[in-house]
Short mmCIF file of C-alpha atoms in Angstrom, two decimals:
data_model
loop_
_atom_site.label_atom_id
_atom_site.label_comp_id
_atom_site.label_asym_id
_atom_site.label_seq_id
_atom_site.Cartn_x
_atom_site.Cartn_y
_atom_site.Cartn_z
CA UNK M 143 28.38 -44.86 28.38
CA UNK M 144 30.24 -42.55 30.73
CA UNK M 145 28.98 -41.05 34.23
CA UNK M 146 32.35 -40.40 36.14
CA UNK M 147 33.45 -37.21 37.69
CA UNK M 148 29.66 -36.19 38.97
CA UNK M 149 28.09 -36.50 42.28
CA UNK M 150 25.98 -39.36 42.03
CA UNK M 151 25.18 -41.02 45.58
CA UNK M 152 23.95 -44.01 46.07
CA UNK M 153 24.84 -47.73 45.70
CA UNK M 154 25.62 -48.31 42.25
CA UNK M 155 29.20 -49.09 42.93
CA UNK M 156 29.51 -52.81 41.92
CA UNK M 157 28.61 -55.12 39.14
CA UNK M 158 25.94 -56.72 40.89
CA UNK M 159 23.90 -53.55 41.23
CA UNK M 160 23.68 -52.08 37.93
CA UNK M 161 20.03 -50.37 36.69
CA UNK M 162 17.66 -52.82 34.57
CA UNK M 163 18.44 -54.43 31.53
CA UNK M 164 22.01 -52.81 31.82
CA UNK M 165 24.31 -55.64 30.32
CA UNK M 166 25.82 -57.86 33.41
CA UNK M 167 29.37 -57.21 32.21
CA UNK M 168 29.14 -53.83 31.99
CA UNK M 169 32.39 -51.92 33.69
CA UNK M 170 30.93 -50.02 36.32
CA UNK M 171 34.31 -49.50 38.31
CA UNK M 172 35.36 -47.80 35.17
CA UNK M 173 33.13 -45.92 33.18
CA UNK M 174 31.36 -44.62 36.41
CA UNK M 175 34.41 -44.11 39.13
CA UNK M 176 35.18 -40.79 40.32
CA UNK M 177 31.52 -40.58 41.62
CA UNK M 178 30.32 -40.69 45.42
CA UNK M 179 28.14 -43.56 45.56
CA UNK M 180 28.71 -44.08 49.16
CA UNK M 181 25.83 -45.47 50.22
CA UNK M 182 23.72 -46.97 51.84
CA UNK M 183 23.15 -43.80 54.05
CA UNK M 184 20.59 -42.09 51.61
CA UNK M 185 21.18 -39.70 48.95
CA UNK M 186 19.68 -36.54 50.37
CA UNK M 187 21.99 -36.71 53.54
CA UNK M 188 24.94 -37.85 52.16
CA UNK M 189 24.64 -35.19 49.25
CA UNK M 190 23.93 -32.79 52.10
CA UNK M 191 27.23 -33.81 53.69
CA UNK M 192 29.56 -33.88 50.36
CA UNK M 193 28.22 -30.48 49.34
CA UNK M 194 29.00 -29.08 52.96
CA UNK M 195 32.43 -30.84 52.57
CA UNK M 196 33.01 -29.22 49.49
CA UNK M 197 31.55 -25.70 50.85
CA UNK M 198 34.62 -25.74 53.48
CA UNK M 199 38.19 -24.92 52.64
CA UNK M 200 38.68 -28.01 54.69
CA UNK M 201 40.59 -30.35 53.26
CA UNK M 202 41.19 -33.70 55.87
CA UNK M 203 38.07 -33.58 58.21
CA UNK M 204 40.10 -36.38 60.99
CA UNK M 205 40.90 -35.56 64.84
CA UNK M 206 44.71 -35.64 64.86
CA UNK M 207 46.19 -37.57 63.82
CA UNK M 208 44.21 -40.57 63.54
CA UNK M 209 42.87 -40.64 59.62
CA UNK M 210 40.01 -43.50 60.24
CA UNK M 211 37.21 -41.43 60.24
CA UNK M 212 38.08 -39.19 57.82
CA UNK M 213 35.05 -37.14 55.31
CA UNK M 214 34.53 -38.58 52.10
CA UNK M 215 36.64 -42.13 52.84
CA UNK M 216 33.20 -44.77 52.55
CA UNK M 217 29.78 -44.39 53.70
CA UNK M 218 29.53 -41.99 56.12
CA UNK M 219 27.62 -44.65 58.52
CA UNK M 220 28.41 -47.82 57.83
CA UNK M 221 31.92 -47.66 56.35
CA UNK M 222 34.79 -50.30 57.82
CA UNK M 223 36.60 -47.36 58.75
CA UNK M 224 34.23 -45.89 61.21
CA UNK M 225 31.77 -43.35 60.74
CA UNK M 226 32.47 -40.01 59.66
CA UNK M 227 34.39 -37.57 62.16
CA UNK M 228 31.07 -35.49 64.12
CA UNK M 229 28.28 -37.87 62.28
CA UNK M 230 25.88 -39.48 64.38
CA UNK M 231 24.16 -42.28 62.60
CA UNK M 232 20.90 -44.87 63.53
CA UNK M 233 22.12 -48.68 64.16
CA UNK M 234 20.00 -51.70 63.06
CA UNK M 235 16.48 -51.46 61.25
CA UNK M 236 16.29 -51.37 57.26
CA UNK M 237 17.81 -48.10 56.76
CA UNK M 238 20.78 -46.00 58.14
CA UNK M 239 20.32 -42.18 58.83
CA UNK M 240 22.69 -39.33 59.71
CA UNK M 241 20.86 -38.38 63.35
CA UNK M 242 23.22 -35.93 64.26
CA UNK M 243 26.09 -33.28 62.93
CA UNK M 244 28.28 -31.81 66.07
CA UNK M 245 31.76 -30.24 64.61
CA UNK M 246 31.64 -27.30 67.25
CA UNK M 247 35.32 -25.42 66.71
CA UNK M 248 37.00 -23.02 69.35
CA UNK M 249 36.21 -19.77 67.43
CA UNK M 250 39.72 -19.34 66.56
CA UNK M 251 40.99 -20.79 63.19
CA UNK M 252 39.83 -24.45 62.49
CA UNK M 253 36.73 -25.75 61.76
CA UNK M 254 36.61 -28.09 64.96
CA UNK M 255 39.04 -28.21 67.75
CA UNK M 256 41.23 -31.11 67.01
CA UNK M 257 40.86 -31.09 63.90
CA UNK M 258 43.74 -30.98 60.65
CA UNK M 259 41.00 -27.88 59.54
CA UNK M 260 41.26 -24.89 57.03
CA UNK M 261 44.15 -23.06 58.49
CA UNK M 262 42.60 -19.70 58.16
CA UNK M 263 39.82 -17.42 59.84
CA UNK M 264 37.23 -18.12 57.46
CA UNK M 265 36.04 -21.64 56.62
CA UNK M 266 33.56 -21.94 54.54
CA UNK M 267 29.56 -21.10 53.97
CA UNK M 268 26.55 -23.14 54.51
CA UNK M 269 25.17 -24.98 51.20
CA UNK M 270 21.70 -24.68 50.44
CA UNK M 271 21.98 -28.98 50.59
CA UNK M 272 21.86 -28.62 54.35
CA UNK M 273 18.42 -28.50 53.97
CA UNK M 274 18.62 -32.25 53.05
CA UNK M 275 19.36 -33.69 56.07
CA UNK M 276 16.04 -34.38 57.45
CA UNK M 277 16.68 -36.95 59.79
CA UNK M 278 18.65 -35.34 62.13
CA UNK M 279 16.68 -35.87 65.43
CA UNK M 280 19.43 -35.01 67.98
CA UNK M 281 21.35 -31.44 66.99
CA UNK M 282 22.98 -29.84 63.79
CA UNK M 283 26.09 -28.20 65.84
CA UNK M 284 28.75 -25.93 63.97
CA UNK M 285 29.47 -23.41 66.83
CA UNK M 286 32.18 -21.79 67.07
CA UNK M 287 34.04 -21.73 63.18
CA UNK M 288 34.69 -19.45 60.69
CA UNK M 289 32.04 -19.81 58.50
CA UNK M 290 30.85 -17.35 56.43
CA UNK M 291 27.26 -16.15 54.31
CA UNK M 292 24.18 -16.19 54.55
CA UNK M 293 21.92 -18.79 56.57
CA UNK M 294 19.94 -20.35 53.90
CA UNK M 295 16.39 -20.97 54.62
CA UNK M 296 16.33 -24.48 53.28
CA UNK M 297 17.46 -25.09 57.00
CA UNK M 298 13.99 -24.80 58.04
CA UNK M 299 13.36 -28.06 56.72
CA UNK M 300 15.29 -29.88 60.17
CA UNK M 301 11.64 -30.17 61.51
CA UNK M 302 12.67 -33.44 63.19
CA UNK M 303 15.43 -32.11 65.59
CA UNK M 304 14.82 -32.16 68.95
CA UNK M 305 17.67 -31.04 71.01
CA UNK M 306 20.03 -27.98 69.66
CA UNK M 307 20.62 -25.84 66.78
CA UNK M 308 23.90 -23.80 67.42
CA UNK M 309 25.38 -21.89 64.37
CA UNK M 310 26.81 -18.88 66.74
CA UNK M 311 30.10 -17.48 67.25
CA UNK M 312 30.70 -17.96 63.21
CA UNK M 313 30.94 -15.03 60.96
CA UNK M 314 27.35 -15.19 58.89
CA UNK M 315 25.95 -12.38 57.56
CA UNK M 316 22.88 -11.32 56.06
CA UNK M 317 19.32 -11.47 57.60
CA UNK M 318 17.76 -14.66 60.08
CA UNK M 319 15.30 -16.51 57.56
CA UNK M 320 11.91 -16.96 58.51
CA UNK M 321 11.74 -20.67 57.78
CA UNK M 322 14.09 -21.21 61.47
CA UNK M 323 10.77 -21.32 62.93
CA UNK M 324 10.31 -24.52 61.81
CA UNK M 325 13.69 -26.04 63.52
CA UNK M 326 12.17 -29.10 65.06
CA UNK M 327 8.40 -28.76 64.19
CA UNK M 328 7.99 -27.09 67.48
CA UNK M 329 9.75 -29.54 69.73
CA UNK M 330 13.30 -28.28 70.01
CA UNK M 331 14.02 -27.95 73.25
CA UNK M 332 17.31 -27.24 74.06
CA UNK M 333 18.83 -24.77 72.10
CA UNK M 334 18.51 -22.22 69.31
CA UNK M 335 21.94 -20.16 68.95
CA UNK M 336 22.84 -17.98 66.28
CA UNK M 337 24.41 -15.66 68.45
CA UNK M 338 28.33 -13.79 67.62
CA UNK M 339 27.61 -13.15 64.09
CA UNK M 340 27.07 -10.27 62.20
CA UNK M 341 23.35 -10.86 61.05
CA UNK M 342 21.27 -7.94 60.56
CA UNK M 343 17.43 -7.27 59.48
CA UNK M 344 14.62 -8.21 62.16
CA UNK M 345 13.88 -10.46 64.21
CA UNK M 346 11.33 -13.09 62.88
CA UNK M 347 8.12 -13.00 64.55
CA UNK M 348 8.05 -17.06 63.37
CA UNK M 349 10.88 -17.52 65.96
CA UNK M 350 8.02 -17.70 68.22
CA UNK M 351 6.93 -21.14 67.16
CA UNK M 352 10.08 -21.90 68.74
CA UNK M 353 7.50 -22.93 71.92
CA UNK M 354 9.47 -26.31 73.78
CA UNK M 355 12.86 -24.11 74.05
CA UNK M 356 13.95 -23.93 77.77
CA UNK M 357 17.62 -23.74 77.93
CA UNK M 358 18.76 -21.41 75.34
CA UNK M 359 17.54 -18.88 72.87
CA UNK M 360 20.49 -16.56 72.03
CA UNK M 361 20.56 -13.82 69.15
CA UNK M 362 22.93 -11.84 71.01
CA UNK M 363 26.37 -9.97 69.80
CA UNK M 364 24.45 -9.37 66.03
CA UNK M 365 23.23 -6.46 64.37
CA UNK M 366 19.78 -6.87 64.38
CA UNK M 367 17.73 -3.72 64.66
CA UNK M 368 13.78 -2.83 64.62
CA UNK M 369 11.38 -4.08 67.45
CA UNK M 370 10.87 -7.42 68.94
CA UNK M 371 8.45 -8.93 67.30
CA UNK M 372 5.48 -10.12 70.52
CA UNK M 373 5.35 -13.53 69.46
CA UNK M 374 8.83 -13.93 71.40
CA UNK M 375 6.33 -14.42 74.26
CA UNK M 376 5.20 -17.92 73.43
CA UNK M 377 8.90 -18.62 74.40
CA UNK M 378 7.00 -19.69 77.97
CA UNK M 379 9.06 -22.08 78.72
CA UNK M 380 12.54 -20.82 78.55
CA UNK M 381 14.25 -21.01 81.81
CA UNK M 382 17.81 -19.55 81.46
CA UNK M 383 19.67 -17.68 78.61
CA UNK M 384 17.58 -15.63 76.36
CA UNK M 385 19.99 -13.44 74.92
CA UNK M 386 19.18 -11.07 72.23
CA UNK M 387 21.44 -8.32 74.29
CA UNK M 388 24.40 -6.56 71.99
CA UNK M 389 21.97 -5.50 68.79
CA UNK M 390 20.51 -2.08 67.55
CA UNK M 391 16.88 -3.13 68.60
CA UNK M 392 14.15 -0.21 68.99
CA UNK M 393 11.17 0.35 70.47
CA UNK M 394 9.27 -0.52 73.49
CA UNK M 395 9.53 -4.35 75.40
CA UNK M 396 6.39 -6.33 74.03
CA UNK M 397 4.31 -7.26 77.34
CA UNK M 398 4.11 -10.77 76.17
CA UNK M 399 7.56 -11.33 77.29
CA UNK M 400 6.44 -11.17 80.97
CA UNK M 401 4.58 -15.14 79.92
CA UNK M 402 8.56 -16.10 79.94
CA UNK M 403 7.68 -16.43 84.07
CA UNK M 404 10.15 -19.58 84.38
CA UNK M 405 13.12 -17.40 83.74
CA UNK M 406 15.59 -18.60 86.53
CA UNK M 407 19.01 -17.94 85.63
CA UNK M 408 20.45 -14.23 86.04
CA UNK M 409 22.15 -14.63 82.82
CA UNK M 410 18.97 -14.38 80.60
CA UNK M 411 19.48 -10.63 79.28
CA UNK M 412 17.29 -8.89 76.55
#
Protein backbone atom coordinates (compact mmCIF):
# COMPACT_ATOMS: atom_id res chain seq x y z
CA UNK A 1 0.00 0.00 0.00
CA UNK A 2 2.16 2.75 -1.47
CA UNK A 3 1.19 6.59 -2.07
CA UNK A 4 4.69 8.37 -1.96
CA UNK A 5 6.13 10.63 -4.53
CA UNK A 6 2.51 12.38 -5.43
CA UNK A 7 1.07 15.59 -4.37
CA UNK A 8 -1.28 14.74 -1.84
CA UNK A 9 -2.07 17.78 0.65
CA UNK A 10 -3.52 17.55 3.57
CA UNK A 11 -2.96 16.17 7.11
CA UNK A 12 -2.40 12.65 6.81
CA UNK A 13 1.13 12.86 7.99
CA UNK A 14 1.08 10.89 11.32
CA UNK A 15 -0.14 7.67 12.74
CA UNK A 16 -2.85 9.11 14.56
CA UNK A 17 -4.61 10.41 11.45
CA UNK A 18 -4.84 7.63 9.14
CA UNK A 19 -8.40 7.13 6.92
CA UNK A 20 -11.05 4.60 8.55
CA UNK A 21 -10.56 1.20 9.34
CA UNK A 22 -6.85 1.67 8.12
CA UNK A 23 -4.87 -0.67 10.59
CA UNK A 24 -3.41 1.62 13.65
CA UNK A 25 0.12 0.40 12.96
CA UNK A 26 0.16 1.09 9.63
CA UNK A 27 3.64 3.01 8.47
CA UNK A 28 2.47 6.13 7.25
CA UNK A 29 5.97 7.96 7.51
CA UNK A 30 7.02 5.30 5.12
CA UNK A 31 4.86 4.03 2.62
CA UNK A 32 3.36 7.60 2.11
CA UNK A 33 6.56 10.14 2.55
CA UNK A 34 7.67 12.10 -0.27
CA UNK A 35 4.11 13.66 -0.38
CA UNK A 36 3.07 17.37 0.65
CA UNK A 37 0.67 16.90 3.29
CA UNK A 38 1.36 20.20 4.79
CA UNK A 39 -1.58 21.04 6.21
CA UNK A 40 -3.73 22.35 7.92
CA UNK A 41 -3.93 25.35 5.43
CA UNK A 42 -6.44 23.62 2.96
CA UNK A 43 -5.78 21.64 -0.01
CA UNK A 44 -6.93 23.93 -2.77
CA UNK A 45 -4.51 26.79 -1.60
CA UNK A 46 -1.73 24.96 -0.67
CA UNK A 47 -1.94 22.87 -4.02
CA UNK A 48 -2.31 26.30 -5.62
CA UNK A 49 0.97 27.34 -3.99
CA UNK A 50 3.12 23.96 -4.64
CA UNK A 51 2.04 23.95 -8.28
CA UNK A 52 3.09 27.75 -8.60
CA UNK A 53 6.34 26.68 -6.77
CA UNK A 54 6.91 24.11 -9.12
CA UNK A 55 5.83 26.44 -12.24
CA UNK A 56 8.99 28.75 -11.29
CA UNK A 57 12.58 27.92 -12.05
CA UNK A 58 12.90 29.05 -8.50
CA UNK A 59 14.53 26.93 -6.49
CA UNK A 60 14.97 28.53 -2.54
CA UNK A 61 11.99 31.03 -2.25
CA UNK A 62 13.90 32.84 1.32
CA UNK A 63 14.94 36.70 1.61
CA UNK A 64 18.72 36.44 1.96
CA UNK A 65 19.98 34.84 3.65
CA UNK A 66 17.75 33.93 6.31
CA UNK A 67 16.23 30.22 5.24
CA UNK A 68 13.16 30.26 7.96
CA UNK A 69 10.56 30.99 5.77
CA UNK A 70 11.50 29.19 3.04
CA UNK A 71 8.54 27.50 0.19
CA UNK A 72 7.75 24.07 0.69
CA UNK A 73 9.58 23.71 4.44
CA UNK A 74 5.92 22.98 6.66
CA UNK A 75 2.61 24.42 6.36
CA UNK A 76 2.67 27.39 4.69
CA UNK A 77 0.65 29.13 7.75
CA UNK A 78 1.14 27.59 10.67
CA UNK A 79 4.58 25.97 10.36
CA UNK A 80 7.27 26.50 13.50
CA UNK A 81 9.38 28.05 11.04
CA UNK A 82 7.25 30.96 10.11
CA UNK A 83 5.00 31.33 7.37
CA UNK A 84 5.93 31.12 3.92
CA UNK A 85 8.16 34.04 2.38
CA UNK A 86 5.12 36.69 0.67
CA UNK A 87 2.06 34.48 2.27
CA UNK A 88 -0.37 36.25 4.21
CA UNK A 89 -2.40 33.91 6.31
CA UNK A 90 -5.82 34.35 8.82
CA UNK A 91 -4.90 33.88 12.73
CA UNK A 92 -7.32 32.18 15.20
CA UNK A 93 -10.89 30.73 14.24
CA UNK A 94 -11.25 26.92 13.08
CA UNK A 95 -9.48 27.20 9.91
CA UNK A 96 -6.28 28.87 8.47
CA UNK A 97 -6.39 30.56 4.95
CA UNK A 98 -3.75 32.00 2.61
CA UNK A 99 -5.32 35.87 2.53
CA UNK A 100 -2.72 37.23 0.58
CA UNK A 101 0.30 36.45 -2.12
CA UNK A 102 2.75 39.71 -2.55
CA UNK A 103 6.27 38.48 -4.20
CA UNK A 104 6.54 41.81 -6.34
CA UNK A 105 10.33 41.53 -8.03
CA UNK A 106 12.33 44.58 -9.52
CA UNK A 107 11.73 43.64 -13.21
CA UNK A 108 15.22 42.67 -13.61
CA UNK A 109 16.20 38.96 -13.02
CA UNK A 110 14.71 37.41 -9.76
CA UNK A 111 11.47 36.58 -8.93
CA UNK A 112 11.31 39.05 -5.84
CA UNK A 113 13.84 41.55 -4.82
CA UNK A 114 15.74 39.93 -2.06
CA UNK A 115 15.23 36.97 -2.94
CA UNK A 116 17.96 33.68 -3.71
CA UNK A 117 15.44 33.60 -7.18
CA UNK A 118 15.84 31.94 -10.70
CA UNK A 119 18.94 33.64 -11.87
CA UNK A 120 17.67 34.30 -15.29
CA UNK A 121 15.17 36.70 -17.24
CA UNK A 122 12.43 34.40 -17.37
CA UNK A 123 10.90 32.75 -14.29
CA UNK A 124 8.32 30.83 -14.73
CA UNK A 125 4.37 30.77 -15.97
CA UNK A 126 1.23 30.96 -14.07
CA UNK A 127 -0.45 27.39 -13.28
CA UNK A 128 -3.91 26.96 -14.01
CA UNK A 129 -3.99 25.97 -9.82
CA UNK A 130 -3.91 29.69 -9.17
CA UNK A 131 -7.34 29.58 -9.63
CA UNK A 132 -7.50 27.71 -6.25
CA UNK A 133 -6.75 30.19 -4.02
CA UNK A 134 -10.05 31.56 -3.22
CA UNK A 135 -9.53 33.10 -0.08
CA UNK A 136 -7.32 35.64 -0.87
CA UNK A 137 -9.17 38.81 0.37
CA UNK A 138 -6.25 41.30 0.42
CA UNK A 139 -4.07 41.16 -3.14
CA UNK A 140 -2.46 38.39 -5.42
CA UNK A 141 0.86 40.58 -6.23
CA UNK A 142 3.62 39.20 -8.73
CA UNK A 143 4.69 42.56 -10.34
CA UNK A 144 7.53 43.03 -11.64
CA UNK A 145 9.21 39.18 -12.61
CA UNK A 146 9.93 37.33 -15.42
CA UNK A 147 7.17 35.30 -15.84
CA UNK A 148 6.10 34.04 -18.83
CA UNK A 149 2.52 32.55 -20.80
CA UNK A 150 -0.54 32.97 -20.91
CA UNK A 151 -2.91 34.39 -18.04
CA UNK A 152 -5.14 31.54 -17.38
CA UNK A 153 -8.69 32.31 -16.84
CA UNK A 154 -9.11 30.11 -13.83
CA UNK A 155 -7.87 33.45 -12.17
CA UNK A 156 -11.25 34.76 -12.42
CA UNK A 157 -12.21 32.69 -9.67
CA UNK A 158 -10.28 35.41 -6.88
CA UNK A 159 -13.89 36.87 -6.50
CA UNK A 160 -13.06 37.55 -2.83
CA UNK A 161 -10.08 40.03 -3.29
CA UNK A 162 -10.55 43.30 -2.39
CA UNK A 163 -7.52 45.38 -2.71
CA UNK A 164 -4.97 44.72 -5.86
CA UNK A 165 -4.33 42.47 -8.63
CA UNK A 166 -0.87 43.39 -10.20
CA UNK A 167 0.63 40.86 -12.74
CA UNK A 168 2.41 43.84 -14.91
CA UNK A 169 5.84 44.47 -15.89
CA UNK A 170 6.20 40.41 -16.45
CA UNK A 171 6.59 38.99 -19.85
CA UNK A 172 2.91 37.20 -20.50
CA UNK A 173 1.69 36.75 -23.65
CA UNK A 174 -1.35 35.79 -25.28
CA UNK A 175 -4.83 37.47 -24.98
CA UNK A 176 -6.54 39.13 -21.36
CA UNK A 177 -9.26 36.38 -20.42
CA UNK A 178 -12.63 37.40 -19.98
CA UNK A 179 -13.15 35.75 -16.61
CA UNK A 180 -10.69 39.00 -14.96
CA UNK A 181 -13.93 40.60 -14.69
CA UNK A 182 -14.71 38.72 -11.94
CA UNK A 183 -11.39 39.74 -9.80
CA UNK A 184 -13.11 40.52 -6.54
CA UNK A 185 -16.86 40.03 -7.37
CA UNK A 186 -16.98 43.66 -8.13
CA UNK A 187 -15.34 45.07 -5.05
CA UNK A 188 -11.68 45.43 -5.94
CA UNK A 189 -10.79 48.58 -5.35
CA UNK A 190 -7.41 49.33 -5.58
CA UNK A 191 -5.78 47.99 -8.38
CA UNK A 192 -6.01 45.99 -11.59
CA UNK A 193 -2.44 45.95 -13.43
CA UNK A 194 -1.48 43.89 -16.17
CA UNK A 195 0.37 46.48 -17.72
CA UNK A 196 4.40 45.91 -19.46
CA UNK A 197 3.58 42.72 -21.06
CA UNK A 198 3.20 41.69 -24.37
CA UNK A 199 -0.61 40.68 -24.37
CA UNK A 200 -2.45 41.11 -27.45
CA UNK A 201 -6.27 40.50 -28.66
CA UNK A 202 -9.02 43.03 -27.24
CA UNK A 203 -9.86 44.46 -24.57
CA UNK A 204 -12.67 42.66 -22.58
CA UNK A 205 -15.79 44.51 -22.45
CA UNK A 206 -16.26 42.32 -18.86
CA UNK A 207 -13.36 44.50 -17.53
CA UNK A 208 -16.11 46.82 -16.96
CA UNK A 209 -17.54 44.97 -14.01
CA UNK A 210 -14.40 46.09 -12.64
CA UNK A 211 -16.91 49.06 -10.98
CA UNK A 212 -15.15 49.83 -7.10
CA UNK A 213 -11.57 50.43 -8.91
CA UNK A 214 -10.31 53.99 -8.02
CA UNK A 215 -6.63 53.95 -7.90
CA UNK A 216 -5.42 51.99 -10.75
CA UNK A 217 -6.53 50.35 -13.93
CA UNK A 218 -3.43 49.96 -16.17
CA UNK A 219 -3.27 47.89 -19.57
CA UNK A 220 -0.65 50.05 -20.81
CA UNK A 221 2.88 49.14 -22.69
CA UNK A 222 0.84 45.79 -24.40
CA UNK A 223 -0.20 45.03 -27.73
CA UNK A 224 -3.67 45.16 -27.57
CA UNK A 225 -5.43 46.40 -30.67
CA UNK A 226 -9.29 46.85 -31.81
CA UNK A 227 -11.65 49.41 -30.02
CA UNK A 228 -12.37 50.01 -26.45
CA UNK A 229 -14.99 48.20 -25.60
CA UNK A 230 -17.90 51.19 -23.82
CA UNK A 231 -18.36 49.29 -20.83
CA UNK A 232 -14.84 50.82 -19.69
CA UNK A 233 -17.25 53.61 -18.62
CA UNK A 234 -18.71 51.97 -15.56
CA UNK A 235 -15.04 52.47 -14.37
CA UNK A 236 -16.85 55.76 -12.52
CA UNK A 237 -14.97 55.72 -9.88
CA UNK A 238 -11.41 55.65 -10.90
CA UNK A 239 -9.57 58.63 -9.73
CA UNK A 240 -5.92 58.43 -10.98
CA UNK A 241 -4.04 56.06 -13.40
CA UNK A 242 -6.06 54.56 -16.12
CA UNK A 243 -3.53 53.58 -18.44
CA UNK A 244 -4.26 51.67 -21.49
CA UNK A 245 -1.68 54.22 -23.43
CA UNK A 246 1.30 52.26 -25.53
CA UNK A 247 -1.17 49.63 -27.57
CA UNK A 248 -2.39 49.42 -31.29
CA UNK A 249 -6.04 50.40 -30.25
CA UNK A 250 -8.50 51.72 -33.14
CA UNK A 251 -11.35 53.49 -33.50
CA UNK A 252 -13.17 56.30 -31.99
CA UNK A 253 -13.15 57.12 -27.78
CA UNK A 254 -16.50 55.49 -26.46
CA UNK A 255 -18.51 58.58 -24.83
CA UNK A 256 -19.05 56.55 -21.79
CA UNK A 257 -15.62 57.25 -20.71
CA UNK A 258 -16.55 60.91 -19.96
CA UNK A 259 -18.79 58.99 -16.55
CA UNK A 260 -14.90 58.49 -15.35
CA UNK A 261 -15.62 62.44 -13.99
CA UNK A 262 -13.41 61.75 -10.71
CA UNK A 263 -10.31 61.51 -12.77
CA UNK A 264 -7.82 63.71 -10.70
CA UNK A 265 -4.40 62.79 -11.34
CA UNK A 266 -2.63 64.06 -14.69
CA UNK A 267 -1.12 60.74 -15.05
CA UNK A 268 -4.37 58.88 -16.10
CA UNK A 269 -3.61 58.55 -20.02
CA UNK A 270 -5.76 56.52 -22.57
Amino acid sequence: FTLNDNDFCGTFASGDQLPPNLPNTFDVDTEVKANTFIGPTPCPATYALTAFYKATKVTNWAPTPSTTTRWMIGDPCTNSNGVWYGITCSTGGTSTEVLKLELQGDGSTDLATGYTGCGSATCGTLPTELGGLTSLTSDFSLFGNGLVGPIPSELGRLMAITSGFLIGTNKLTGTLPTQLGNVGNGNLVDSFSVDSNSLSGTIPSHLGDLTKLTASFKLNDNKLNGELPKQLGKLSEMKSHFMINKNSLQGGLPAELSNLNKMTDRKSVV
